[in-house]
PDB file of C-alpha atoms in Angstrom:
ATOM      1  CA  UNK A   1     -21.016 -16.715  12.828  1.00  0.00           C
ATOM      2  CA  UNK A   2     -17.421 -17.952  13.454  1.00  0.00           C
ATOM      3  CA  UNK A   3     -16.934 -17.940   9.754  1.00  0.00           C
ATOM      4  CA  UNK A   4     -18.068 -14.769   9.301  1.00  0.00           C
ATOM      5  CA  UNK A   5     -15.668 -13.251  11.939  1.00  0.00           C
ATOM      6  CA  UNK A   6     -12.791 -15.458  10.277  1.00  0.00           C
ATOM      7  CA  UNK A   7     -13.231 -14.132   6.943  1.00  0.00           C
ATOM      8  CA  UNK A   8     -14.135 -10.054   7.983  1.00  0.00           C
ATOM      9  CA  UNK A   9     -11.069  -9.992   9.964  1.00  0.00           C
ATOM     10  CA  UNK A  10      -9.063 -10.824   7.188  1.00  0.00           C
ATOM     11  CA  UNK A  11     -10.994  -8.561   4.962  1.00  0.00           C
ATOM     12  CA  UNK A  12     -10.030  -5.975   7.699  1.00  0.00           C
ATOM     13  CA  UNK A  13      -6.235  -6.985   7.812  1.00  0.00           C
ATOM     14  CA  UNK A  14      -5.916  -6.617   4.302  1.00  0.00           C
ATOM     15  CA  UNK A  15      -7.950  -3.003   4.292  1.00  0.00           C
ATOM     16  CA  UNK A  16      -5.548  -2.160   7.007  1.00  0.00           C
ATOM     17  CA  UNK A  17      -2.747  -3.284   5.239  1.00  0.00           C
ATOM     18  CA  UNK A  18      -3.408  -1.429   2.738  1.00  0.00           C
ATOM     19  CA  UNK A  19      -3.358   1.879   4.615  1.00  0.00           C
ATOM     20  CA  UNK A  20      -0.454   4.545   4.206  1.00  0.00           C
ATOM     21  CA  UNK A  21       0.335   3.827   7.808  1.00  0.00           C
ATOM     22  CA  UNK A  22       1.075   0.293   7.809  1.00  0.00           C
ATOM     23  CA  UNK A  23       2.080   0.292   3.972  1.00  0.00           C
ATOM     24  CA  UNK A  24       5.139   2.938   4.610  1.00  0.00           C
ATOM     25  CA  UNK A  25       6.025  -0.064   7.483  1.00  0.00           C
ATOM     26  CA  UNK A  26       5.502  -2.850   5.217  1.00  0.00           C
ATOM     27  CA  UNK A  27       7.689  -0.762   2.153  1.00  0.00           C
ATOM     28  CA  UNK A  28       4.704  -0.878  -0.427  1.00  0.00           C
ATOM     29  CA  UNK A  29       4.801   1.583  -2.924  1.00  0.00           C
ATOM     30  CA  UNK A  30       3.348  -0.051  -5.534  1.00  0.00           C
ATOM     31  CA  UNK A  31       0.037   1.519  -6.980  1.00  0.00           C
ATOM     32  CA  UNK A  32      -1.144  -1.846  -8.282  1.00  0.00           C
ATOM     33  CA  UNK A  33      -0.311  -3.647  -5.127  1.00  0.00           C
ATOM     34  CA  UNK A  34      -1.960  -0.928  -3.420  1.00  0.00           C
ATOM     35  CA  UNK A  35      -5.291  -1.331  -5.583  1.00  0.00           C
ATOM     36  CA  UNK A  36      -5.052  -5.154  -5.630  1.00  0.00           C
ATOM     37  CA  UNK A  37      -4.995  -5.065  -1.554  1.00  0.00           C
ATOM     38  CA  UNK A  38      -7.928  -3.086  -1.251  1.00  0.00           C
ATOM     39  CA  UNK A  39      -9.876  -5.142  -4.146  1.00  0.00           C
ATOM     40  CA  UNK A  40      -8.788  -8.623  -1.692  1.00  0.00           C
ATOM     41  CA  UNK A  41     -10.168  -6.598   1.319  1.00  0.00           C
ATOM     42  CA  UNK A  42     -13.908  -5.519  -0.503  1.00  0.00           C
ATOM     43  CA  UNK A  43     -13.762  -9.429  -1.991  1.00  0.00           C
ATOM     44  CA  UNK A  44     -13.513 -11.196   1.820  1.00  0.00           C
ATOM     45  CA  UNK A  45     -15.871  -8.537   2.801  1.00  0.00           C
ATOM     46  CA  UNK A  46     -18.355  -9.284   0.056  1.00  0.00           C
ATOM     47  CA  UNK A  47     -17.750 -12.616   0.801  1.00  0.00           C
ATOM     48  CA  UNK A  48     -18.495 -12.846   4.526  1.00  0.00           C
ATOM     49  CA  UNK A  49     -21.900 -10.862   4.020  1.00  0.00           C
ATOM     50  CA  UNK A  50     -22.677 -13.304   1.564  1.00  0.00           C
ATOM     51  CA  UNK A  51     -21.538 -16.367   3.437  1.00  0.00           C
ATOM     52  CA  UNK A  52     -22.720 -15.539   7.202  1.00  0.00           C
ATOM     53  CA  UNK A  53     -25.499 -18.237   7.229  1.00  0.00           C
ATOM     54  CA  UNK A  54     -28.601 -16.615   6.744  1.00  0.00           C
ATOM     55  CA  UNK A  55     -31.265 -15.916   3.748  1.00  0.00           C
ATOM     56  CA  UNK A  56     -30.785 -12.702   2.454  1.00  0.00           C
ATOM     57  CA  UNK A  57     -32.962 -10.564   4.909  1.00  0.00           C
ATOM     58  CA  UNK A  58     -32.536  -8.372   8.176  1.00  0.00           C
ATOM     59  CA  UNK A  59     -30.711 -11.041   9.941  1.00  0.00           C
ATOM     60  CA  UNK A  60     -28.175 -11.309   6.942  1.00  0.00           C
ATOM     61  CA  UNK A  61     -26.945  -8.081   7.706  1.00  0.00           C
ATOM     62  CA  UNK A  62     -27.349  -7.779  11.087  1.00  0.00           C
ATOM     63  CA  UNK A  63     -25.111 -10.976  11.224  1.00  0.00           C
ATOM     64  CA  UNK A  64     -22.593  -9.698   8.949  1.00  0.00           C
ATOM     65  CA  UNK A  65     -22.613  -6.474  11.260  1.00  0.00           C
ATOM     66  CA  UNK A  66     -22.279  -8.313  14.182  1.00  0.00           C
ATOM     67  CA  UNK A  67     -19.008 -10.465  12.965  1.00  0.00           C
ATOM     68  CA  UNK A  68     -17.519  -7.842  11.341  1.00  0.00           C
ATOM     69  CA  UNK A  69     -17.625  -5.740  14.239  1.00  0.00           C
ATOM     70  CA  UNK A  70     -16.262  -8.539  16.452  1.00  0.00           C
ATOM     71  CA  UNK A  71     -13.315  -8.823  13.805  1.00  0.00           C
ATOM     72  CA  UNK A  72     -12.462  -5.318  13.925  1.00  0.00           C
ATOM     73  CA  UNK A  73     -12.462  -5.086  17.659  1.00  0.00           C
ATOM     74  CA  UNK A  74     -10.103  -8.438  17.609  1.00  0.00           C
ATOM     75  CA  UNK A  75      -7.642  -6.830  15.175  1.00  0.00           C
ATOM     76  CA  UNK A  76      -7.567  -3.224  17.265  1.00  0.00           C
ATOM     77  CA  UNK A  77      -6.910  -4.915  20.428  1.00  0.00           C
ATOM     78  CA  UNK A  78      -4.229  -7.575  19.195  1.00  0.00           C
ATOM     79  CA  UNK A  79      -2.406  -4.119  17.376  1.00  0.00           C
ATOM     80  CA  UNK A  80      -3.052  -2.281  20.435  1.00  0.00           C
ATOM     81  CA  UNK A  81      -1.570  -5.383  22.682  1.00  0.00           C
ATOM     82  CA  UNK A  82       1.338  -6.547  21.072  1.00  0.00           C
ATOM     83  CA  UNK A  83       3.135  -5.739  17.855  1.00  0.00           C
ATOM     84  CA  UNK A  84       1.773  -7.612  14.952  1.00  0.00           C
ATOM     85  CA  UNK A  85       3.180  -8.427  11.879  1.00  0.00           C
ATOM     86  CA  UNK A  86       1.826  -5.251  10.193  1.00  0.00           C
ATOM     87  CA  UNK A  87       0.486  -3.323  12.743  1.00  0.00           C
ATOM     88  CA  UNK A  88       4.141  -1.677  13.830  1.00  0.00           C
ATOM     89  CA  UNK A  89       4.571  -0.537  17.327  1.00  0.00           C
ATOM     90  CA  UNK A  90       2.236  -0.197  20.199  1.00  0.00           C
ATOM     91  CA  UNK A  91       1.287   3.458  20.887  1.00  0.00           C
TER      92      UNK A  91
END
């Protein structure tokens, strides 16, 4: 499960990263970089549903729901806490 939440929360980063938002703050403009941030985001999403320790049933993506909903409420509340790297000032 800890891998799981590892590898969804930087599938989430990256989705976020690629978001106008944080992309005006980061200075990418970019179409391709754009495109090849969100393709890196759905590939460590993929990747954590397919790698969160379970055959491929109910549990499989109740697992994968689980983690990747623990990831995303890490990555709001370290934004919302403290400026990250990409995630600009705290509002």
């Amino acid at each position: 499960m800890l891998e799981t939440i590892i590898v969804a929360l930087a599938g989430w980063m990256l989705l976020a990263a690629s978001a106008f938002r944080y992309r005006r703050d980061l200075g990418i403009t970019a179409p391709g970089t754009i495109r090849l941030l969100r393709i890196a985001a759905a590939a460590a999403l993929t990747l954590a549903f397919l790698r969160c320790g379970a055959p491929v049933s109910g549990e499989r993506v109740v697992r994968f729901l689980g983690g990747g909903s623990i990831a995303a409420v890490i990555m709001v509340a370290r934004c919302r806490s403290r400026r990250c790297s990409f995630c600009g000032p705290s509002s």
